[in-house]
Amino acid sequence: MDFDSKNTILAFILIISVIIFTQTDFYLKLVDPEGYNKRQQQLNQPETIQQTQSQESVEQQVEEPVAAESESQKTSQKPFVPSSKSKIVAQIEDLQSGKTEEFIYVETSLYEVVLTTRGGNILQWKLKNFMGPDSEYVNLFRPNSYGNFSLSFLTVNGDSLSTSDYIFESGSLGNITVYDSKTISFTLDMGNGRSISKNYTFHDKRYMIDYKINFSGLYDLVANKRYFISAPNGMASTEQRVKEDMQYAKAAVYSNENIEDGYKTNEKVYKESGQIEWAAVRTKYFAIYIVPEQETAESVTIQGFEDPVANKDTNLKRYSITMSMPYLGDGTTEPSFNLYLGPLEYDTLKKYDKGFEDFMDFGWSFIKPFSKFILWLFKKMHTVIPNYGVVLLFFAVVIKIVVYPLTHKSYESMQKMQQIQPKLKELQEKHKDDPQKLNKATMNLYKQEGVNPAGGCLPMLIQMPLLIGLFVIFRTTIELRGEGFIWWINDLSAPDTIFTLPFSIPFYGQHVNILPIFMMVTIFLQQKMSSTDPKQKMLVYFMPIFLFLLFNHFPSGLNLYYALFNLLSIIQQKYLVPKHQKKRAA
């Protein structure tokens, strides 16, 4: 087997091994001991948030009902209703008598939004440039997902007051088309001159909206001078392959250019304190960010759940976010936020200059520069070549040219090692009873013949960051989502399934895909052409089958790239043989 084919095979094995290794507690403790210990302490607490008589306990009384609201929505998407009925709550309910829920429909060139007067919140957010598995626009929220971006606070009487179920008034009902920008306002009359206003400003051709809040007459009512903004429902899955979509689903908190996203869906409550710049949730391709403008958040509370999905062998991950904000008083300032609801597109996120792109998957820190360069080059090529499938083909050629000097060195090293094999066997036989003399004689032989035993491995190691970066980008980039190539390959972000079996085969699954079969054939041919050692006969058959079973679950774009890369390696192996080998063969 030549080192070029070994490069590809060992790279795949190392990639998968590293991915598995990085999920272990040992790795997490090694690279981030402080964060690991912090998360373990959170998990081992008998009660995640302790009830005390301190100021902290007052804040918890607001956060805990919000968490309870998220729990109730596992089976019902009805918003949380305050359990206590203080004087202010009773007064608001009296003012609510006879009011009914109404809807506002907003459309821009990028999305369609449904707002509800119940809570003055966003109920649906559909992206017009992305289609879901039902051939409808992708909707980032689950059905009847009430309570998004709702407000709550604790009163001086100790009562928690959430506005998510109250009917707000709005002067903008019906259908609204946004050509430049448009503000939709909601107002909740709380009686005695008290009110809360919420203002959403939508901009055409932007996924970011402005969200401003106005508190009037509440200064003597809000305890501890803090309020809360909540996103209790998480995000909907937007992909046909829900299990794969949920592999990337998580929540994050960003502070001082550091991102924390190791929150589990175990229904524990995680709390991050400090100067929080934003909090977010994401799936594989889409994300929602909550970004305070004037003031950073004091803390963010996150709770994760897993809900069963009908007719799917997986659970839907859902993260509830509650952001604690300082209340600066009536008329002092108008609290404002930026809300981003859109795709995880690097260039789109980068232009906001808020660190949004750090929530994307580019691999480990030493891989990120390679991943970002690959994505940049990939998108630059697409500006010239309109079909992403063709871009992948050209990209494979470019990468093959780039790594050619390294694979050439591997060939030379491998051939030199083959040439001295008879001499090595003689030395092994001569010094079989004296390991020290054998090692010394072997090193002398390497020196005399000018052979570096590591010469074939070093080029492979040099290629590893590039290969891992390719694996990360081609498996997760949204640019391939919904993009077809030719014939049956209509979505490069999904397997190229031609039909589905009525049963599932262990390790293989039930989806019959063509490109993994083609890739398996190319790997088999590579090994068949280069294998001269009878001891490697089993490897010739085992590795192609192993990689076929593995890659049968991967996107067709990834399989297309590696299949062509392998085909180019076969051509290199057959026709671009180093000169000294040709002379030796003659």
Coordinates of C-alpha atoms in Angstrom, one line a residue:
M1 CA 0.0 0.0 0.0
D2 CA 1.4 3.4 -1.0
F3 CA 1.6 6.2 1.5
D4 CA -0.8 8.4 -0.5
S5 CA -3.6 5.9 0.1
K6 CA -2.5 5.4 3.6
N7 CA -2.7 9.2 4.1
T8 CA -6.4 9.2 3.2
I9 CA -7.3 6.1 5.2
L10 CA -5.3 7.0 8.3
A11 CA -6.7 10.6 8.0
F12 CA -10.2 9.3 8.2
I13 CA -9.4 7.0 11.1
L14 CA -7.6 9.7 13.0
I15 CA -10.4 12.2 12.3
I16 CA -13.1 9.9 13.8
S17 CA -10.8 8.8 16.6
V18 CA -10.1 12.5 17.6
I19 CA -13.8 13.3 17.3
I20 CA -14.7 10.5 19.7
F21 CA -11.7 11.4 22.0
T22 CA -12.8 15.0 22.3
Q23 CA -16.2 13.9 23.7
T24 CA -14.6 12.1 26.7
D25 CA -14.4 13.6 30.2
F26 CA -10.6 13.1 30.1
Y27 CA -10.2 15.5 27.1
L28 CA -12.6 18.1 28.5
K29 CA -10.8 18.1 31.8
L30 CA -7.4 18.3 30.1
V31 CA -8.1 21.3 27.8
D32 CA -10.4 23.2 30.1
P33 CA -10.0 22.0 33.7
E34 CA -11.7 25.1 35.2
G35 CA -14.7 24.9 32.9
Y36 CA -14.9 21.1 33.4
N37 CA -14.9 21.4 37.2
K38 CA -17.4 24.2 37.1
R39 CA -19.8 22.1 35.0
Q40 CA -19.3 19.1 37.2
Q41 CA -20.1 21.2 40.3
Q42 CA -23.3 22.4 38.6
L43 CA -24.3 18.8 37.8
N44 CA -23.6 17.5 41.3
Q45 CA -25.6 20.1 43.1
P46 CA -28.6 18.5 44.9
E47 CA -30.6 21.6 43.7
T48 CA -29.1 23.6 41.0
I49 CA -30.4 26.9 42.4
Q50 CA -30.5 27.1 46.1
Q51 CA -33.2 29.1 47.9
T52 CA -31.7 31.6 50.4
Q53 CA -32.8 34.7 52.1
S54 CA -30.2 36.9 50.2
Q55 CA -30.7 39.2 47.3
E56 CA -29.8 36.3 45.1
S57 CA -32.9 34.4 46.2
V58 CA -35.1 37.3 45.1
E59 CA -33.7 37.0 41.6
Q60 CA -34.3 33.2 41.7
Q61 CA -38.0 33.7 42.3
V62 CA -38.3 35.3 38.9
E63 CA -35.9 32.9 37.1
E64 CA -37.5 29.7 38.5
P65 CA -41.0 30.4 37.2
V66 CA -39.4 31.1 33.8
A67 CA -37.8 27.7 34.0
A68 CA -41.1 26.2 35.1
E69 CA -42.6 27.8 32.1
S70 CA -40.2 26.0 29.8
E71 CA -40.9 22.7 31.5
S72 CA -44.7 23.2 31.0
Q73 CA -44.1 23.8 27.3
K74 CA -42.7 20.3 26.8
T75 CA -46.3 19.1 26.4
S76 CA -48.1 22.4 25.9
Q77 CA -46.9 25.6 24.3
K78 CA -49.1 27.7 26.4
P79 CA -47.2 30.6 28.1
F80 CA -46.6 30.8 31.8
V81 CA -49.3 32.5 33.9
P82 CA -48.2 33.9 37.3
S83 CA -49.5 31.7 40.1
S84 CA -49.7 34.5 42.7
K85 CA -52.5 37.1 42.5
S86 CA -51.2 40.3 44.1
K87 CA -53.0 43.6 43.9
I88 CA -51.1 44.6 40.8
V89 CA -51.7 41.2 39.1
A90 CA -55.4 41.4 39.8
Q91 CA -55.5 45.0 38.5
I92 CA -53.9 43.9 35.2
E93 CA -56.3 41.0 34.8
D94 CA -59.2 43.4 35.3
L95 CA -57.8 45.6 32.5
Q96 CA -57.4 42.4 30.4
S97 CA -61.1 41.6 30.5
G98 CA -62.6 41.2 27.1
K99 CA -59.3 41.5 25.2
T100 CA -58.6 38.9 22.5
E101 CA -55.4 37.8 20.8
E102 CA -54.7 39.4 17.4
F103 CA -51.8 38.8 14.9
I104 CA -49.6 40.9 12.8
Y105 CA -47.9 39.6 9.6
V106 CA -44.6 41.2 8.6
E107 CA -42.8 40.4 5.4
T108 CA -39.3 41.5 4.2
S109 CA -37.2 40.2 1.3
L110 CA -35.5 37.7 3.7
Y111 CA -38.3 36.5 6.1
E112 CA -41.9 36.4 7.1
V113 CA -42.8 37.1 10.7
V114 CA -46.0 36.5 12.7
L115 CA -46.3 38.6 15.8
T116 CA -49.0 38.2 18.5
T117 CA -50.5 40.7 20.8
R118 CA -50.4 37.9 23.5
G119 CA -47.2 39.0 25.3
G120 CA -46.3 41.3 22.4
N121 CA -44.0 38.6 21.1
I122 CA -42.8 36.9 18.0
L123 CA -44.7 33.7 17.2
Q124 CA -43.2 32.6 13.9
W125 CA -40.1 33.5 11.9
K126 CA -39.8 32.0 8.5
L127 CA -36.7 32.4 6.3
K128 CA -37.6 32.9 2.6
N129 CA -34.3 31.7 1.2
F130 CA -34.3 28.3 2.9
M131 CA -36.8 25.5 2.5
G132 CA -37.6 22.9 5.1
P133 CA -38.3 19.2 4.5
D134 CA -42.0 20.0 4.1
S135 CA -41.1 22.2 1.1
E136 CA -42.2 25.2 3.1
Y137 CA -40.1 28.1 4.3
V138 CA -37.9 27.2 7.3
N139 CA -39.6 28.3 10.5
L140 CA -37.1 28.9 13.4
F141 CA -39.8 28.4 16.0
R142 CA -41.9 25.4 16.9
P143 CA -45.7 25.6 16.4
N144 CA -47.6 27.7 19.0
S145 CA -44.3 28.8 20.4
Y146 CA -45.5 31.5 22.8
G147 CA -43.3 33.6 25.1
N148 CA -40.4 34.4 22.8
F149 CA -38.6 37.5 24.1
S150 CA -41.2 38.0 26.8
L151 CA -40.5 40.3 29.9
S152 CA -40.8 39.5 33.6
F153 CA -39.7 40.9 36.9
L154 CA -40.1 40.6 40.6
T155 CA -42.3 43.1 42.4
V156 CA -41.4 44.8 45.7
N157 CA -44.1 42.6 47.2
G158 CA -42.2 39.5 46.3
D159 CA -44.6 38.5 43.5
S160 CA -43.2 37.3 40.1
L161 CA -44.9 39.1 37.2
S162 CA -44.5 37.7 33.7
T163 CA -46.1 39.6 30.7
S164 CA -46.0 36.6 28.4
D165 CA -49.8 35.8 28.7
Y166 CA -51.2 39.4 28.8
I167 CA -52.8 41.0 25.7
F168 CA -50.9 44.0 24.5
E169 CA -52.4 46.8 22.4
S170 CA -50.9 47.5 19.0
G171 CA -51.8 50.0 16.3
S172 CA -50.2 47.9 13.5
L173 CA -52.5 44.9 12.8
G174 CA -52.9 42.9 9.6
N175 CA -50.3 42.5 6.9
I176 CA -47.2 44.7 6.6
T177 CA -44.6 44.7 3.9
V178 CA -41.2 46.2 4.8
Y179 CA -39.3 47.9 2.0
D180 CA -36.8 49.8 4.1
S181 CA -37.5 49.6 7.8
K182 CA -40.7 49.4 9.9
T183 CA -41.4 49.6 13.6
I184 CA -44.2 47.6 15.2
S185 CA -45.2 48.7 18.7
F186 CA -47.0 46.9 21.6
T187 CA -48.2 48.4 24.8
L188 CA -49.4 46.8 28.0
D189 CA -51.6 49.0 30.2
M190 CA -51.0 48.0 33.9
G191 CA -53.2 50.7 35.5
N192 CA -52.3 53.6 37.7
G193 CA -50.2 55.2 35.0
R194 CA -48.0 52.1 34.7
S195 CA -47.2 50.5 31.3
I196 CA -44.7 48.5 29.3
S197 CA -44.0 49.2 25.6
K198 CA -42.2 46.8 23.3
N199 CA -41.0 48.1 19.9
Y200 CA -39.7 45.8 17.1
T201 CA -37.9 47.5 14.1
F202 CA -37.6 45.3 11.0
H203 CA -35.1 46.1 8.3
D204 CA -35.2 44.8 4.8
K205 CA -32.3 42.7 3.7
R206 CA -31.1 42.2 7.3
Y207 CA -31.7 39.3 9.7
M208 CA -31.0 41.5 12.6
I209 CA -33.9 43.5 14.1
D210 CA -34.0 46.2 16.9
Y211 CA -36.0 45.4 20.0
K212 CA -36.6 48.4 22.3
I213 CA -38.5 48.4 25.6
N214 CA -40.0 51.3 27.5
F215 CA -41.0 51.0 31.2
S216 CA -43.3 53.7 32.5
G217 CA -44.2 54.2 36.2
L218 CA -42.6 51.0 37.3
Y219 CA -39.6 52.3 39.2
D220 CA -41.2 51.9 42.6
L221 CA -42.6 48.5 41.7
V222 CA -39.6 46.5 40.3
A223 CA -37.6 44.8 43.0
N224 CA -33.8 44.8 42.9
K225 CA -33.9 47.1 39.9
R226 CA -33.6 44.2 37.4
Y227 CA -35.9 42.7 34.8
F228 CA -35.7 39.6 32.7
I229 CA -36.0 38.8 29.0
S230 CA -36.8 35.2 28.1
A231 CA -36.6 32.9 25.2
P232 CA -38.1 29.7 26.7
N233 CA -38.8 27.6 23.6
G234 CA -35.5 27.0 21.9
M235 CA -35.6 26.4 18.2
A236 CA -37.4 24.0 15.9
S237 CA -35.5 21.4 13.9
T238 CA -35.4 22.5 10.3
E239 CA -33.9 19.3 8.7
Q240 CA -35.2 16.0 7.4
R241 CA -32.4 14.3 9.4
V242 CA -33.5 15.5 12.9
K243 CA -30.9 13.4 14.7
E244 CA -28.0 15.0 12.8
D245 CA -29.6 18.5 13.2
M246 CA -29.7 17.9 17.0
Q247 CA -26.0 16.9 17.1
Y248 CA -25.2 20.6 16.6
A249 CA -28.0 22.0 18.7
K250 CA -26.7 23.9 21.7
A251 CA -26.9 27.2 23.7
A252 CA -24.1 29.7 24.2
V253 CA -23.2 32.7 26.4
Y254 CA -20.5 35.2 25.2
S255 CA -18.5 37.4 27.5
N256 CA -15.2 39.2 27.1
E257 CA -14.5 37.4 23.8
N258 CA -15.0 34.0 25.5
I259 CA -17.8 31.7 24.6
E260 CA -19.3 29.1 26.9
D261 CA -21.5 26.4 25.2
G262 CA -21.0 23.2 27.2
Y263 CA -24.6 23.1 28.5
K264 CA -26.3 19.7 28.6
T265 CA -30.0 18.9 28.1
N266 CA -30.4 17.3 31.5
E267 CA -32.9 19.8 32.8
K268 CA -30.3 21.2 35.2
V269 CA -30.2 25.0 35.4
Y270 CA -26.9 26.7 34.4
K271 CA -26.1 30.2 35.4
E272 CA -23.4 32.5 34.0
S273 CA -22.7 35.8 35.7
G274 CA -20.6 38.8 34.7
Q275 CA -20.8 41.2 31.8
I276 CA -22.7 39.1 29.3
E277 CA -22.5 40.5 25.7
W278 CA -25.0 38.0 24.2
A279 CA -26.7 34.7 24.5
A280 CA -27.8 32.4 21.7
V281 CA -29.2 29.0 20.7
R282 CA -28.6 27.2 17.5
T283 CA -29.2 24.1 15.4
K284 CA -27.0 22.8 12.6
Y285 CA -27.6 25.7 10.2
F286 CA -29.5 28.4 12.0
A287 CA -29.3 30.5 15.2
I288 CA -31.0 33.0 17.4
Y289 CA -29.0 35.7 19.2
I290 CA -30.1 38.0 22.0
V291 CA -27.7 41.0 22.2
P292 CA -28.1 43.8 24.8
E293 CA -27.1 47.2 23.3
Q294 CA -26.5 49.9 26.0
E295 CA -25.9 47.6 29.0
T296 CA -24.4 44.1 29.2
A297 CA -26.5 41.5 30.9
E298 CA -25.8 40.8 34.6
S299 CA -26.4 37.0 34.2
V300 CA -27.9 34.4 31.9
T301 CA -29.7 31.3 33.0
I302 CA -29.9 28.3 30.7
Q303 CA -31.9 25.2 31.0
G304 CA -31.9 22.3 28.4
F305 CA -34.5 19.7 27.7
E306 CA -35.0 16.8 25.3
D307 CA -38.5 16.3 23.8
P308 CA -39.5 13.2 21.9
V309 CA -40.1 13.6 18.2
A310 CA -43.0 11.7 16.7
N311 CA -41.9 8.9 14.3
K312 CA -38.3 9.7 14.8
D313 CA -35.7 7.7 16.7
T314 CA -34.3 10.8 18.4
N315 CA -35.2 13.6 20.8
L316 CA -35.4 17.3 20.1
K317 CA -33.0 19.4 22.1
R318 CA -34.5 22.7 23.4
Y319 CA -32.8 25.3 25.4
S320 CA -34.5 28.0 27.5
I321 CA -32.6 31.3 28.0
T322 CA -33.4 33.9 30.6
M323 CA -31.3 37.1 30.6
S324 CA -31.1 39.3 33.7
M325 CA -30.8 43.0 32.8
P326 CA -30.4 46.1 35.1
Y327 CA -33.4 48.3 35.3
L328 CA -32.2 51.9 35.2
G329 CA -35.5 53.5 35.9
D330 CA -38.3 55.3 34.1
G331 CA -37.2 57.8 31.5
T332 CA -33.5 57.3 32.1
T333 CA -32.9 55.2 29.1
E334 CA -34.8 53.0 26.7
P335 CA -33.4 49.4 27.0
S336 CA -32.7 48.1 23.6
F337 CA -31.5 44.8 22.1
N338 CA -30.5 43.4 18.8
L339 CA -32.1 40.1 17.9
Y340 CA -30.6 38.0 15.1
L341 CA -32.7 35.2 13.7
G342 CA -31.1 33.7 10.7
P343 CA -28.6 31.4 9.1
L344 CA -25.2 30.5 10.4
E345 CA -23.4 32.1 7.4
Y346 CA -19.9 33.2 8.3
D347 CA -19.8 36.4 6.2
T348 CA -23.2 37.4 7.4
L349 CA -22.4 36.9 11.1
K350 CA -18.9 38.4 10.8
K351 CA -20.1 41.8 9.5
Y352 CA -22.0 42.5 12.7
D353 CA -18.7 42.5 14.6
K354 CA -20.1 41.0 17.7
G355 CA -18.3 37.7 17.8
F356 CA -21.4 35.8 16.4
E357 CA -19.1 33.7 14.2
D358 CA -17.5 32.2 17.3
F359 CA -20.7 30.1 17.7
M360 CA -20.0 28.3 14.4
D361 CA -18.1 25.0 14.2
F362 CA -14.6 25.4 12.8
G363 CA -12.9 22.6 14.8
W364 CA -10.3 23.0 17.4
S365 CA -8.2 26.2 17.7
F366 CA -5.3 24.9 15.6
I367 CA -7.7 23.7 12.9
K368 CA -9.7 27.0 12.7
P369 CA -7.3 28.9 10.4
F370 CA -7.4 26.0 8.0
S371 CA -11.2 25.7 8.2
K372 CA -11.7 29.4 7.6
F373 CA -9.3 29.5 4.7
I374 CA -11.0 26.5 3.1
L375 CA -14.4 28.2 3.5
W376 CA -13.1 31.4 2.0
L377 CA -11.6 29.7 -1.0
F378 CA -14.7 27.5 -1.4
K379 CA -17.0 30.6 -1.6
K380 CA -14.6 32.5 -3.8
M381 CA -14.7 29.7 -6.3
H382 CA -18.5 29.7 -6.2
T383 CA -18.5 33.4 -7.3
V384 CA -17.0 32.1 -10.6
I385 CA -18.7 28.6 -10.7
P386 CA -22.4 28.7 -10.0
N387 CA -22.9 25.0 -9.2
Y388 CA -21.5 24.0 -5.9
G389 CA -21.1 20.4 -7.0
V390 CA -18.8 21.5 -9.8
V391 CA -17.0 23.7 -7.2
L392 CA -16.4 20.6 -5.1
L393 CA -14.8 18.9 -8.1
F394 CA -12.5 21.8 -8.9
F395 CA -11.7 22.1 -5.2
A396 CA -10.6 18.5 -5.0
V397 CA -8.2 19.2 -8.0
V398 CA -6.8 22.3 -6.2
I399 CA -6.2 20.4 -3.0
K400 CA -4.6 17.5 -4.8
I401 CA -2.2 20.0 -6.5
V402 CA -1.5 21.6 -3.1
V403 CA -0.6 18.4 -1.4
Y404 CA 1.1 16.8 -4.4
P405 CA 4.7 17.7 -3.1
L406 CA 3.9 16.0 0.2
T407 CA 2.4 12.8 -1.4
H408 CA 5.4 12.8 -3.8
K409 CA 7.7 12.7 -0.8
S410 CA 5.6 9.9 0.7
Y411 CA 6.0 7.9 -2.4
E412 CA 9.8 8.3 -2.5
S413 CA 10.1 7.4 1.2
M414 CA 7.9 4.4 0.8
Q415 CA 9.9 3.2 -2.3
K416 CA 13.2 3.6 -0.6
M417 CA 11.9 1.6 2.4
Q418 CA 10.7 -1.2 0.0
Q419 CA 14.2 -1.3 -1.7
I420 CA 16.0 -1.9 1.6
Q421 CA 13.5 -4.5 2.9
P422 CA 15.8 -7.5 1.9
K423 CA 18.7 -5.9 3.8
L424 CA 16.5 -5.2 6.8
K425 CA 15.4 -8.9 6.9
E426 CA 19.0 -10.0 6.8
L427 CA 19.8 -7.8 9.7
Q428 CA 16.8 -9.1 11.6
E429 CA 17.9 -12.7 11.1
K430 CA 21.5 -11.9 11.9
H431 CA 20.8 -10.1 15.2
K432 CA 17.5 -11.8 16.2
D433 CA 19.0 -12.5 19.7
D434 CA 20.5 -9.1 20.3
P435 CA 17.9 -6.2 20.0
Q436 CA 20.6 -3.6 20.8
K437 CA 22.8 -4.6 17.9
L438 CA 19.8 -4.9 15.7
N439 CA 18.7 -1.3 16.4
K440 CA 22.3 0.0 15.9
A441 CA 22.7 -1.9 12.6
T442 CA 19.3 -0.8 11.4
M443 CA 20.1 2.9 12.0
N444 CA 23.4 2.5 10.2
L445 CA 21.6 1.0 7.3
Y446 CA 19.1 3.9 7.2
K447 CA 22.1 6.3 7.2
Q448 CA 24.0 4.5 4.5
E449 CA 21.0 4.3 2.2
G450 CA 19.8 7.9 2.9
V451 CA 16.4 6.6 4.2
N452 CA 14.3 8.5 6.7
P453 CA 11.8 6.0 8.3
A454 CA 9.5 8.8 9.3
G455 CA 9.7 10.4 5.8
G456 CA 6.3 8.8 4.9
C457 CA 4.5 9.8 8.1
L458 CA 5.6 13.4 8.3
P459 CA 3.9 14.5 5.1
M460 CA 0.7 12.8 6.3
L461 CA 0.9 14.7 9.6
I462 CA 1.4 18.0 7.8
Q463 CA -1.8 17.3 5.8
M464 CA -3.9 16.5 8.9
P465 CA -5.1 20.0 9.8
L466 CA -6.1 20.5 6.2
L467 CA -7.9 17.2 6.0
I468 CA -9.7 17.8 9.3
G469 CA -10.7 21.3 8.2
L470 CA -12.1 19.9 5.0
F471 CA -14.1 17.4 7.0
V472 CA -15.5 20.0 9.3
I473 CA -16.4 22.6 6.6
F474 CA -18.0 20.2 4.0
R475 CA -20.1 18.5 6.7
T476 CA -21.4 21.7 8.4
T477 CA -21.4 24.6 5.9
I478 CA -24.8 26.0 5.1
E479 CA -23.6 26.9 1.6
L480 CA -24.2 23.3 0.6
R481 CA -27.7 23.1 2.1
G482 CA -30.3 22.5 -0.6
E483 CA -27.7 22.8 -3.4
G484 CA -27.9 20.1 -6.0
F485 CA -25.3 18.8 -8.4
I486 CA -26.5 16.4 -11.2
W487 CA -29.2 13.8 -11.6
W488 CA -30.1 12.2 -8.3
I489 CA -27.8 14.5 -6.2
N490 CA -30.2 17.2 -5.3
D491 CA -28.9 18.3 -1.9
L492 CA -25.1 18.3 -1.2
S493 CA -25.7 18.7 2.5
A494 CA -27.6 15.3 2.7
P495 CA -26.8 11.8 1.6
D496 CA -27.6 11.0 -2.0
T497 CA -30.3 8.5 -1.2
I498 CA -31.9 6.8 -4.2
F499 CA -34.3 4.7 -2.2
T500 CA -35.0 3.7 1.4
L501 CA -35.2 0.1 2.6
P502 CA -38.2 -1.0 4.6
F503 CA -35.8 -2.2 7.3
S504 CA -32.6 -1.0 8.9
I505 CA -29.3 -2.9 8.5
P506 CA -26.9 -2.7 11.5
F507 CA -24.1 -0.1 10.9
Y508 CA -25.5 0.6 7.4
G509 CA -29.0 2.0 8.1
Q510 CA -31.8 1.8 5.6
H511 CA -30.8 4.5 3.1
V512 CA -29.2 3.3 -0.1
N513 CA -26.7 5.9 -1.3
I514 CA -24.5 5.9 -4.5
L515 CA -21.5 8.1 -3.7
P516 CA -20.3 6.1 -0.7
I517 CA -20.3 3.0 -3.0
F518 CA -18.2 4.9 -5.5
M519 CA -15.8 6.1 -2.8
M520 CA -15.5 2.5 -1.5
V521 CA -14.5 1.4 -5.0
T522 CA -11.8 4.1 -5.3
I523 CA -10.3 3.1 -1.9
F524 CA -10.3 -0.6 -2.9
L525 CA -8.6 0.2 -6.2
Q526 CA -5.9 2.3 -4.4
Q527 CA -5.1 -0.5 -2.0
K528 CA -5.3 -3.2 -4.6
M529 CA -2.8 -1.3 -6.9
S530 CA -0.3 -0.7 -4.1
S531 CA -0.5 -3.7 -1.8
T532 CA 2.4 -6.2 -2.3
D533 CA 2.5 -7.7 1.2
P534 CA 0.2 -10.8 1.6
K535 CA -0.2 -9.8 5.2
Q536 CA -2.1 -6.7 4.1
K537 CA -4.6 -8.7 2.1
M538 CA -7.4 -8.4 4.8
L539 CA -6.7 -4.6 5.0
V540 CA -7.4 -4.3 1.3
Y541 CA -11.0 -5.4 1.9
F542 CA -11.6 -4.3 5.4
M543 CA -10.8 -0.6 5.1
P544 CA -13.0 0.1 2.1
I545 CA -16.0 -1.6 3.8
F546 CA -15.3 0.2 7.1
L547 CA -15.2 3.6 5.4
F548 CA -18.2 2.8 3.3
L549 CA -20.3 2.1 6.3
L550 CA -19.1 5.2 8.0
F551 CA -19.5 7.6 5.1
N552 CA -22.9 6.2 4.1
H553 CA -24.3 8.5 6.8
F554 CA -22.4 11.6 5.7
P555 CA -23.5 14.4 3.3
S556 CA -23.2 13.7 -0.4
G557 CA -21.0 16.8 -0.8
L558 CA -18.4 15.3 1.5
N559 CA -18.6 11.9 -0.3
L560 CA -18.3 13.6 -3.7
Y561 CA -15.2 15.5 -2.7
Y562 CA -13.4 12.5 -1.2
A563 CA -14.4 10.1 -4.0
L564 CA -12.9 12.5 -6.6
F565 CA -9.8 13.1 -4.4
N566 CA -9.3 9.3 -4.3
L567 CA -9.7 9.0 -8.1
L568 CA -7.0 11.7 -8.6
S569 CA -4.8 9.7 -6.2
I570 CA -5.2 6.6 -8.4
I571 CA -4.2 8.6 -11.5
Q572 CA -1.2 10.0 -9.6
Q573 CA -0.2 6.5 -8.5
K574 CA -0.6 5.0 -11.9
Y575 CA 0.8 7.7 -14.2
L576 CA 3.0 10.0 -12.0
V577 CA 5.4 7.3 -10.6
P578 CA 8.7 8.8 -9.4
K579 CA 11.5 8.5 -12.0
H580 CA 13.8 6.3 -9.9
Q581 CA 11.0 3.7 -9.6
K582 CA 10.6 3.6 -13.3
K583 CA 14.3 3.0 -13.8
R584 CA 14.2 0.3 -11.2
A585 CA 11.3 -1.4 -12.9
A586 CA 13.2 -1.3 -16.2

